[in-house]
Short mmCIF file of C-alpha atoms in Angstrom, two decimals:
data_model
loop_
_atom_site.label_atom_id
_atom_site.label_comp_id
_atom_site.label_asym_id
_atom_site.label_seq_id
_atom_site.Cartn_x
_atom_site.Cartn_y
_atom_site.Cartn_z
CA MET A 1 -12.10 -20.49 -8.01
CA ARG A 2 -10.36 -17.21 -8.77
CA PHE A 3 -9.77 -14.80 -5.90
CA SER A 4 -11.66 -11.91 -7.52
CA THR A 5 -14.58 -14.17 -8.48
CA ARG A 6 -14.84 -15.43 -4.91
CA ILE A 7 -15.02 -11.89 -3.52
CA ILE A 8 -17.71 -10.85 -6.04
CA LEU A 9 -19.84 -13.93 -5.35
CA ILE A 10 -19.56 -13.66 -1.58
CA VAL A 11 -20.41 -9.97 -1.51
CA GLY A 12 -23.24 -10.28 -4.03
CA LEU A 13 -24.89 -13.32 -2.47
CA SER A 14 -24.49 -12.03 1.09
CA THR A 15 -26.01 -8.67 0.14
CA LEU A 16 -28.91 -10.41 -1.65
CA VAL A 17 -29.62 -12.73 1.27
CA LEU A 18 -29.39 -9.94 3.84
CA THR A 19 -31.70 -7.65 1.86
CA SER A 20 -34.21 -10.43 1.14
CA LEU A 21 -34.40 -11.41 4.80
CA TYR A 22 -34.94 -7.79 5.74
CA TRP A 23 -37.84 -7.33 3.32
CA LEU A 24 -39.44 -10.61 4.38
CA VAL A 25 -39.26 -9.74 8.06
CA GLY A 26 -40.39 -6.16 7.43
CA TRP A 27 -43.45 -7.05 5.36
CA HIS A 28 -44.37 -9.84 7.76
CA HIS A 29 -44.32 -7.29 10.56
CA ILE A 30 -46.51 -4.94 8.51
CA GLU A 31 -49.01 -7.70 7.78
CA GLN A 32 -49.06 -8.65 11.44
CA LEU A 33 -49.66 -5.05 12.45
CA GLU A 34 -52.46 -4.67 9.92
CA GLY A 35 -54.07 -7.87 11.21
CA GLN A 36 -53.94 -6.56 14.77
CA GLN A 37 -55.40 -3.26 13.66
CA ALA A 38 -58.21 -5.06 11.84
CA GLU A 39 -59.00 -7.16 14.92
CA HIS A 40 -59.06 -4.09 17.16
CA LEU A 41 -61.32 -2.21 14.75
CA GLN A 42 -63.65 -5.15 14.39
CA ALA A 43 -63.84 -5.52 18.17
CA PHE A 44 -64.58 -1.80 18.54
CA ILE A 45 -67.31 -1.88 15.88
CA GLY A 46 -68.79 -5.04 17.40
CA GLU A 47 -68.89 -3.50 20.89
CA ARG A 48 -70.67 -0.39 19.51
CA ALA A 49 -73.12 -2.60 17.61
CA ASP A 50 -73.82 -4.65 20.75
CA LEU A 51 -74.75 -1.46 22.60
CA VAL A 52 -77.02 -0.45 19.73
CA MET A 53 -78.71 -3.89 19.69
CA ALA A 54 -79.14 -3.69 23.50
CA GLY A 55 -80.82 -0.28 23.14
CA GLU A 56 -78.12 1.55 25.03
CA LEU A 57 -77.04 3.56 21.96
CA PRO A 58 -79.07 4.88 19.05
CA PRO A 59 -78.44 3.42 15.55
CA GLU A 60 -76.80 6.71 14.61
CA ALA A 61 -73.81 5.64 16.74
CA LEU A 62 -72.71 3.36 13.90
CA GLN A 63 -72.67 6.09 11.30
CA PHE A 64 -68.91 6.79 11.79
CA LEU A 65 -68.55 4.27 8.94
CA PRO A 66 -70.62 5.58 6.00
CA GLN A 67 -70.96 2.23 4.23
CA LEU A 68 -71.54 0.11 7.35
CA ARG A 69 -74.92 -1.66 7.33
CA LEU A 70 -76.54 -3.42 10.28
CA TYR A 71 -78.62 -6.56 9.59
CA THR A 72 -80.82 -7.55 12.55
CA PRO A 73 -82.11 -11.13 13.04
CA ASP A 74 -85.55 -10.21 11.65
CA MET A 75 -84.13 -8.83 8.39
CA THR A 76 -83.53 -10.77 5.20
CA TRP A 77 -79.81 -11.14 4.64
CA PRO A 78 -78.38 -11.04 1.11
CA SER A 79 -78.37 -14.40 -0.65
CA SER A 80 -74.80 -13.81 -1.90
CA TRP A 81 -73.50 -14.11 1.60
CA PRO A 82 -72.12 -17.41 2.78
CA GLU A 83 -74.19 -19.40 5.25
CA ILE A 84 -73.73 -17.81 8.66
CA SER A 85 -74.61 -20.11 11.57
CA GLU A 86 -72.31 -18.89 14.32
CA PRO A 87 -70.53 -15.72 15.39
CA GLY A 88 -67.37 -14.85 13.46
CA VAL A 89 -65.83 -12.89 10.61
CA TYR A 90 -66.76 -13.88 7.07
CA ALA A 91 -64.93 -12.53 4.03
CA LEU A 92 -66.97 -11.52 0.99
CA GLY A 93 -64.02 -10.28 -1.02
CA ALA A 94 -60.56 -8.79 -0.75
CA ASP A 95 -61.71 -5.77 1.28
CA THR A 96 -65.28 -6.63 2.39
CA LEU A 97 -66.17 -8.43 5.62
CA VAL A 98 -69.32 -9.58 7.38
CA LEU A 99 -69.10 -9.51 11.14
CA ALA A 100 -71.62 -11.91 12.77
CA ARG A 101 -72.33 -11.46 16.50
CA GLU A 102 -74.91 -12.59 19.04
CA VAL A 103 -77.53 -10.17 20.21
CA PRO A 104 -76.74 -9.42 23.87
CA GLY A 105 -78.84 -11.67 26.13
CA THR A 106 -79.94 -13.96 23.31
CA ARG A 107 -78.44 -16.50 20.97
CA ALA A 108 -79.81 -14.81 17.88
CA LEU A 109 -77.27 -13.56 15.35
CA TYR A 110 -77.05 -10.13 13.77
CA ALA A 111 -74.59 -9.07 11.07
CA LEU A 112 -72.51 -6.03 10.27
CA TYR A 113 -71.63 -5.41 6.63
CA LEU A 114 -68.15 -3.82 6.55
CA PRO A 115 -66.96 -2.87 3.04
CA GLU A 116 -63.41 -1.52 2.43
CA LEU A 117 -62.44 -1.91 6.05
CA GLN A 118 -58.72 -2.00 5.18
CA GLN A 119 -58.74 1.62 4.05
CA LEU A 120 -59.51 2.80 7.57
CA PHE A 121 -56.09 1.90 8.95
CA GLU A 122 -53.87 1.54 5.88
CA GLN A 123 -53.83 5.27 5.35
CA GLU A 124 -52.26 6.05 8.68
CA GLU A 125 -50.10 3.83 10.82
CA SER A 126 -49.53 1.05 8.27
CA GLU A 127 -48.43 3.50 5.59
CA ALA A 128 -46.03 5.14 8.04
CA LEU A 129 -44.62 1.74 8.89
CA GLU A 130 -44.28 0.89 5.21
CA ALA A 131 -42.35 4.11 4.70
CA VAL A 132 -40.08 3.25 7.61
CA VAL A 133 -39.51 -0.22 6.19
CA ALA A 134 -38.76 1.23 2.75
CA VAL A 135 -36.30 3.80 4.10
CA GLY A 136 -34.75 1.15 6.32
CA GLY A 137 -34.39 -1.10 3.30
CA VAL A 138 -32.55 1.62 1.39
CA LEU A 139 -30.28 2.31 4.35
CA LEU A 140 -29.67 -1.38 4.84
CA PHE A 141 -28.89 -1.85 1.18
CA THR A 142 -26.41 1.04 1.21
CA LEU A 143 -24.87 1.10 4.68
CA GLY A 144 -25.40 -2.58 5.44
CA ALA A 145 -24.11 -3.71 2.08
CA MET A 146 -21.19 -1.33 2.42
CA ALA A 147 -20.33 -2.61 5.89
CA LEU A 148 -20.75 -6.21 4.76
CA THR A 149 -18.60 -5.57 1.71
CA LEU A 150 -15.85 -3.95 3.77
CA TRP A 151 -15.91 -6.75 6.30
CA LEU A 152 -15.78 -9.45 3.65
CA LEU A 153 -13.05 -7.63 1.78
CA TRP A 154 -11.07 -7.31 4.99
CA LYS A 155 -11.48 -11.05 5.59
CA GLN A 156 -10.73 -12.01 2.03
CA THR A 157 -7.70 -9.71 1.73
CA ILE A 158 -5.93 -11.16 4.77
CA PRO A 159 -3.70 -13.21 2.43
CA VAL A 160 -2.92 -10.03 0.48
CA ARG A 161 -1.78 -8.28 3.66
CA ARG A 162 0.24 -11.32 4.69
CA LEU A 163 1.94 -11.38 1.30
CA THR A 164 2.59 -7.63 1.48
CA GLN A 165 4.11 -7.98 4.95
CA ALA A 166 6.18 -10.96 3.85
CA ILE A 167 7.56 -8.96 0.92
CA ALA A 168 8.26 -5.99 3.21
CA ASP A 169 10.17 -8.31 5.59
CA VAL A 170 12.42 -9.67 2.84
CA SER A 171 16.03 -8.99 3.74
CA PRO A 172 18.15 -7.43 0.96
CA ALA A 173 21.06 -9.57 2.10
CA ALA A 174 19.06 -12.81 1.78
CA PRO A 175 16.04 -12.19 -0.48
CA ARG A 176 13.81 -15.20 0.17
CA LEU A 177 10.03 -15.50 0.28
CA GLU A 178 7.93 -18.45 1.36
CA PRO A 179 5.05 -18.67 -1.18
CA LEU A 180 1.44 -18.95 -0.04
CA GLU A 181 -0.16 -22.38 -0.19
CA ARG A 182 -3.06 -21.24 -2.38
CA THR A 183 -4.36 -22.16 -5.83
CA ASP A 184 -5.74 -18.72 -6.79
CA GLU A 185 -4.06 -15.59 -8.16
CA LEU A 186 -2.48 -14.75 -4.80
CA GLY A 187 -0.80 -18.11 -4.63
CA GLU A 188 0.53 -17.75 -8.16
CA LEU A 189 1.66 -14.18 -7.42
CA SER A 190 3.52 -15.28 -4.28
CA ARG A 191 5.20 -18.08 -6.23
CA GLN A 192 6.25 -15.62 -8.93
CA PHE A 193 7.69 -13.31 -6.26
CA SER A 194 9.49 -16.24 -4.66
CA ARG A 195 11.04 -17.28 -7.99
CA LEU A 196 12.01 -13.67 -8.74
CA LEU A 197 13.70 -13.26 -5.36
CA SER A 198 15.48 -16.58 -5.81
CA ARG A 199 16.86 -15.43 -9.17
CA THR A 200 17.81 -12.09 -7.63
CA GLN A 201 19.60 -13.81 -4.76
CA SER A 202 21.48 -16.03 -7.19
CA PHE A 203 22.50 -12.98 -9.23
CA ILE A 204 23.65 -11.11 -6.10
CA GLU A 205 25.61 -14.13 -4.89
CA ARG A 206 27.30 -14.52 -8.28
CA GLU A 207 28.19 -10.82 -8.34
CA GLN A 208 29.49 -10.84 -4.77
CA ASN A 209 31.44 -14.05 -5.33
CA PHE A 210 33.01 -12.67 -8.49
CA THR A 211 34.01 -9.42 -6.76
CA ARG A 212 35.28 -11.23 -3.68
CA PHE A 213 37.12 -13.96 -5.57
CA ALA A 214 38.59 -11.53 -8.09
CA SER A 215 39.79 -9.19 -5.36
CA HIS A 216 41.23 -12.09 -3.38
CA GLU A 217 42.98 -13.70 -6.35
CA LEU A 218 44.48 -10.37 -7.42
CA ARG A 219 46.24 -9.95 -4.10
CA THR A 220 48.86 -12.63 -4.84
CA PRO A 221 50.05 -11.23 -8.19
CA LEU A 222 49.95 -7.71 -6.74
CA MET A 223 52.16 -8.79 -3.84
CA THR A 224 54.52 -10.47 -6.30
CA LEU A 225 54.66 -7.35 -8.42
CA GLY A 226 55.25 -5.22 -5.33
CA SER A 227 58.16 -7.30 -4.06
CA SER A 228 59.70 -7.49 -7.53
CA LEU A 229 59.28 -3.76 -7.97
CA ALA A 230 60.99 -3.14 -4.62
CA LEU A 231 64.01 -5.17 -5.79
CA LEU A 232 64.15 -3.24 -9.05
CA GLU A 233 63.99 0.06 -7.20
CA GLU A 234 67.01 -0.95 -5.11
CA VAL A 235 69.23 -1.83 -8.08
CA SER A 236 68.09 0.83 -10.55
CA ASP A 237 70.11 4.03 -10.69
CA GLN A 238 69.32 5.39 -14.14
CA PRO A 239 66.91 8.37 -14.27
CA MET A 240 64.78 6.76 -16.99
CA GLN A 241 64.56 3.53 -15.05
CA LYS A 242 63.60 5.34 -11.86
CA LYS A 243 60.92 7.27 -13.71
CA ALA A 244 59.50 4.08 -15.19
CA LEU A 245 59.60 2.34 -11.82
CA ALA A 246 57.82 5.29 -10.21
CA ARG A 247 55.04 5.01 -12.74
CA MET A 248 54.86 1.26 -12.10
CA ARG A 249 54.74 1.90 -8.33
CA PHE A 250 51.91 4.37 -8.82
CA ALA A 251 49.93 1.95 -11.00
CA LEU A 252 50.52 -0.86 -8.50
CA THR A 253 49.36 1.30 -5.60
CA ARG A 254 46.24 2.28 -7.52
CA MET A 255 45.47 -1.36 -8.32
CA GLU A 256 45.84 -2.30 -4.65
CA LYS A 257 43.43 0.44 -3.61
CA LEU A 258 40.90 -0.54 -6.25
CA THR A 259 41.16 -4.19 -5.22
CA ASP A 260 40.58 -3.25 -1.58
CA SER A 261 37.64 -1.07 -2.63
CA PHE A 262 35.97 -3.84 -4.62
CA LEU A 263 36.49 -6.25 -1.76
CA TRP A 264 34.97 -3.71 0.62
CA LEU A 265 31.96 -3.28 -1.69
CA SER A 266 31.34 -7.04 -1.61
CA ARG A 267 31.11 -7.13 2.18
CA GLU A 268 27.66 -7.25 3.72
CA HIS A 269 28.50 -5.14 6.80
CA LYS A 270 30.36 -1.85 6.73
CA ASP A 271 32.98 -0.79 9.24
CA ALA A 272 31.19 1.06 12.03
CA ASP A 273 34.03 2.71 13.95
CA VAL A 274 36.02 4.42 11.21
CA SER A 275 36.07 8.10 10.35
CA VAL A 276 38.05 10.78 8.57
CA ASN A 277 38.82 14.18 10.12
CA ALA A 278 40.38 17.29 8.64
CA ALA A 279 43.96 16.21 9.37
CA LEU A 280 43.45 12.78 7.81
CA MET A 281 41.80 14.40 4.80
CA GLN A 282 44.87 16.59 4.35
CA SER A 283 47.12 13.54 4.64
CA LEU A 284 45.14 11.56 2.06
CA LEU A 285 45.39 14.40 -0.43
CA GLU A 286 49.15 14.70 0.16
CA GLN A 287 49.56 10.97 -0.51
CA LEU A 288 47.66 11.29 -3.78
CA GLN A 289 49.73 14.31 -4.78
CA ALA A 290 52.94 12.43 -4.01
CA LEU A 291 51.86 9.54 -6.24
CA THR A 292 50.45 11.77 -9.00
CA PRO A 293 52.46 14.93 -9.71
CA ALA A 294 49.58 16.35 -11.76
CA MET A 295 47.55 16.62 -8.55
CA SER A 296 50.08 18.90 -6.89
CA ALA A 297 48.21 21.96 -8.19
CA VAL A 298 44.95 20.93 -6.53
CA GLN A 299 43.87 23.44 -3.88
CA LEU A 300 42.30 22.20 -0.64
CA GLU A 301 40.05 24.40 1.49
CA LEU A 302 39.17 22.93 4.90
CA SER A 303 36.44 24.44 7.08
CA ASP A 304 37.24 25.29 10.67
CA GLY A 305 36.09 23.21 13.60
CA ASP A 306 36.44 19.69 14.94
CA TRP A 307 34.57 17.57 12.41
CA SER A 308 34.83 14.09 10.96
CA TRP A 309 33.14 11.98 8.29
CA HIS A 310 31.81 8.48 8.84
CA ILE A 311 33.74 6.69 6.08
CA HIS A 312 36.75 4.40 5.79
CA PRO A 313 39.96 6.31 4.92
CA PHE A 314 41.01 4.06 2.03
CA VAL A 315 37.47 4.29 0.57
CA LEU A 316 37.69 8.06 0.73
CA SER A 317 41.12 7.93 -0.92
CA VAL A 318 39.65 5.94 -3.83
CA ILE A 319 36.78 8.44 -4.11
CA LEU A 320 39.23 11.36 -4.12
CA ASP A 321 41.49 9.62 -6.61
CA ASN A 322 38.65 9.01 -9.10
CA LEU A 323 37.14 12.48 -8.74
CA LEU A 324 40.47 14.26 -9.11
CA ARG A 325 41.47 12.13 -12.10
CA ASN A 326 38.22 12.93 -13.87
CA ALA A 327 38.63 16.62 -13.01
CA LEU A 328 42.21 16.74 -14.32
CA GLU A 329 41.60 14.61 -17.40
CA TYR A 330 38.28 15.97 -18.65
CA GLY A 331 38.27 19.48 -17.19
CA ASP A 332 40.41 22.56 -17.32
CA GLU A 333 43.09 23.68 -14.88
CA GLY A 334 42.19 25.09 -11.50
CA VAL A 335 40.84 22.08 -9.60
CA ARG A 336 39.72 22.96 -6.10
CA ILE A 337 38.56 20.83 -3.15
CA GLU A 338 36.26 22.13 -0.43
CA ALA A 339 35.75 20.11 2.74
CA THR A 340 33.19 21.07 5.37
CA ALA A 341 31.67 19.24 8.34
CA THR A 342 29.40 17.10 6.13
CA VAL A 343 30.27 17.82 2.48
CA LEU A 344 33.19 17.15 0.15
CA ARG A 345 33.18 19.21 -3.07
CA VAL A 346 35.48 18.85 -6.05
CA LEU A 347 35.23 21.78 -8.49
CA ASN A 348 36.97 22.42 -11.76
CA PRO A 349 36.34 24.73 -14.74
CA CYS A 350 34.76 22.92 -17.66
CA ALA A 351 33.83 24.70 -20.87
CA GLU A 352 32.53 21.68 -22.81
CA PHE A 353 28.96 20.40 -23.20
CA GLN A 354 27.21 23.74 -22.98
CA GLU A 355 23.78 22.24 -23.70
CA GLN A 356 24.14 19.04 -21.71
CA THR A 357 24.12 18.62 -17.95
CA VAL A 358 27.15 16.95 -16.50
CA PRO A 359 25.29 14.26 -14.48
CA GLU A 360 23.68 12.94 -17.67
CA ALA A 361 26.91 13.06 -19.63
CA ALA A 362 29.02 11.60 -16.85
CA LEU A 363 26.74 8.84 -15.59
CA ALA A 364 24.82 7.94 -18.74
CA SER A 365 27.95 7.93 -20.95
CA PRO A 366 30.78 6.40 -18.88
CA GLU A 367 32.86 5.83 -21.99
CA HIS A 368 33.32 9.62 -22.22
CA TYR A 369 34.04 10.44 -18.59
CA GLY A 370 35.45 7.05 -17.65
CA TYR A 371 34.01 4.66 -15.08
CA GLY A 372 35.38 6.68 -12.16
CA LEU A 373 32.09 8.40 -11.37
CA GLN A 374 30.20 5.10 -11.36
CA ILE A 375 32.75 3.63 -8.96
CA VAL A 376 32.42 6.73 -6.76
CA GLU A 377 28.65 6.44 -6.83
CA GLN A 378 28.71 2.82 -5.66
CA LEU A 379 31.31 3.51 -2.97
CA CYS A 380 29.23 6.42 -1.65
CA ASP A 381 26.08 4.32 -1.61
CA LYS A 382 27.89 1.59 0.32
CA ALA A 383 29.29 4.17 2.76
CA ASN A 384 25.80 5.64 3.34
CA ALA A 385 26.78 8.88 1.63
CA ARG A 386 24.98 10.80 -1.14
CA PHE A 387 26.79 11.64 -4.36
CA HIS A 388 25.70 13.92 -7.18
CA THR A 389 27.22 16.06 -9.89
CA THR A 390 26.15 19.25 -11.58
CA ARG A 391 27.42 21.97 -13.86
CA GLU A 392 26.82 25.66 -13.26
CA ASN A 393 28.38 28.74 -14.84
CA GLY A 394 31.14 26.77 -16.52
CA TRP A 395 32.12 24.87 -13.35
CA PHE A 396 31.82 21.12 -12.90
CA LEU A 397 30.86 20.20 -9.33
CA ALA A 398 31.08 16.73 -7.79
CA GLU A 399 29.60 16.69 -4.28
CA VAL A 400 29.63 13.97 -1.63
CA ILE A 401 27.44 14.42 1.44
CA PHE A 402 28.59 12.29 4.37
CA THR A 403 26.99 11.07 7.54
CA ALA A 404 28.58 12.75 10.54
CA ALA A 405 30.71 10.38 12.59
CA PRO A 406 29.26 9.52 16.05
#
């Protein structure tokens, strides 16, 4: 049975049963009360009639009921009455009774004709009780059904809450979910989630393995190139050769940093005890300027104070390298770096794309701005830093907000 169908049936049937039982009990109580009232009234009328038959009260004492008629033993009783041979109550119709009693001190019977006796007490206490039962039925149907519905929904949605908690407890590093052993929609939903997480885990593992294996396998050829380049640098004395070797050294250094960055991105846990202060920031920029002469014109403005950023130095060097390269390649001259206690800003004049915001152009169209900004974005996300770009008044701003080092 489907989960939603089960909830509807349980709530509907439980509400119907509860309401039906209430009405049955309520009307039974009303009928019982009316029967007791009828017995008390009959006993009262009989006691008054006994006093009249004994001569202690005048016949006018029975006139509180206009239609009541007293038949003494010497009177002829109507032939339509049933045969009356002993004291008791005899019904002549739905609302008409004949009350037969013994004359006090004798065994002779007299009769009291009581038409429409029910109207004497239905108009007061029984009607009030019926109103109470009706109002109670409405309240029961609304509040009781509501409470019953909420309780049943709470019981029936326990698997939903368990599934929600299980999904919330899924670890991003190992996305696994044990499906519910159910045959309804919740069971199928949990199995779909489990299959989705399994595919996601396989995709993540393939991506991490590719990044890790590629970074690891690139180390050997990079080391070979580095050692060979060192030998060439020792034996080369021509200016053109030295210039070419310098460019090769720069490219090799950049490849090594990118390889280390990709390997760092593939790691599950980040380095916890690394940080960059103002002095190290200055040193990283000087290293980049030494490797790339075009960066020598970059201006660095450091804020005062003893501050540090919670990020690995080589990761920050890769971020700086990519931001500065994009600024120098796609912007105008006048690149400036601002470093404060929590923010790194790279600014450069940019007169292009007057009608388009830089974040959309840079991140949505990497073929125009290069993949540097995407690499920076992933490195910042891994380093628990926030990265965004904007363009205002002809200036392109790339901003990285760091977590302060402990």
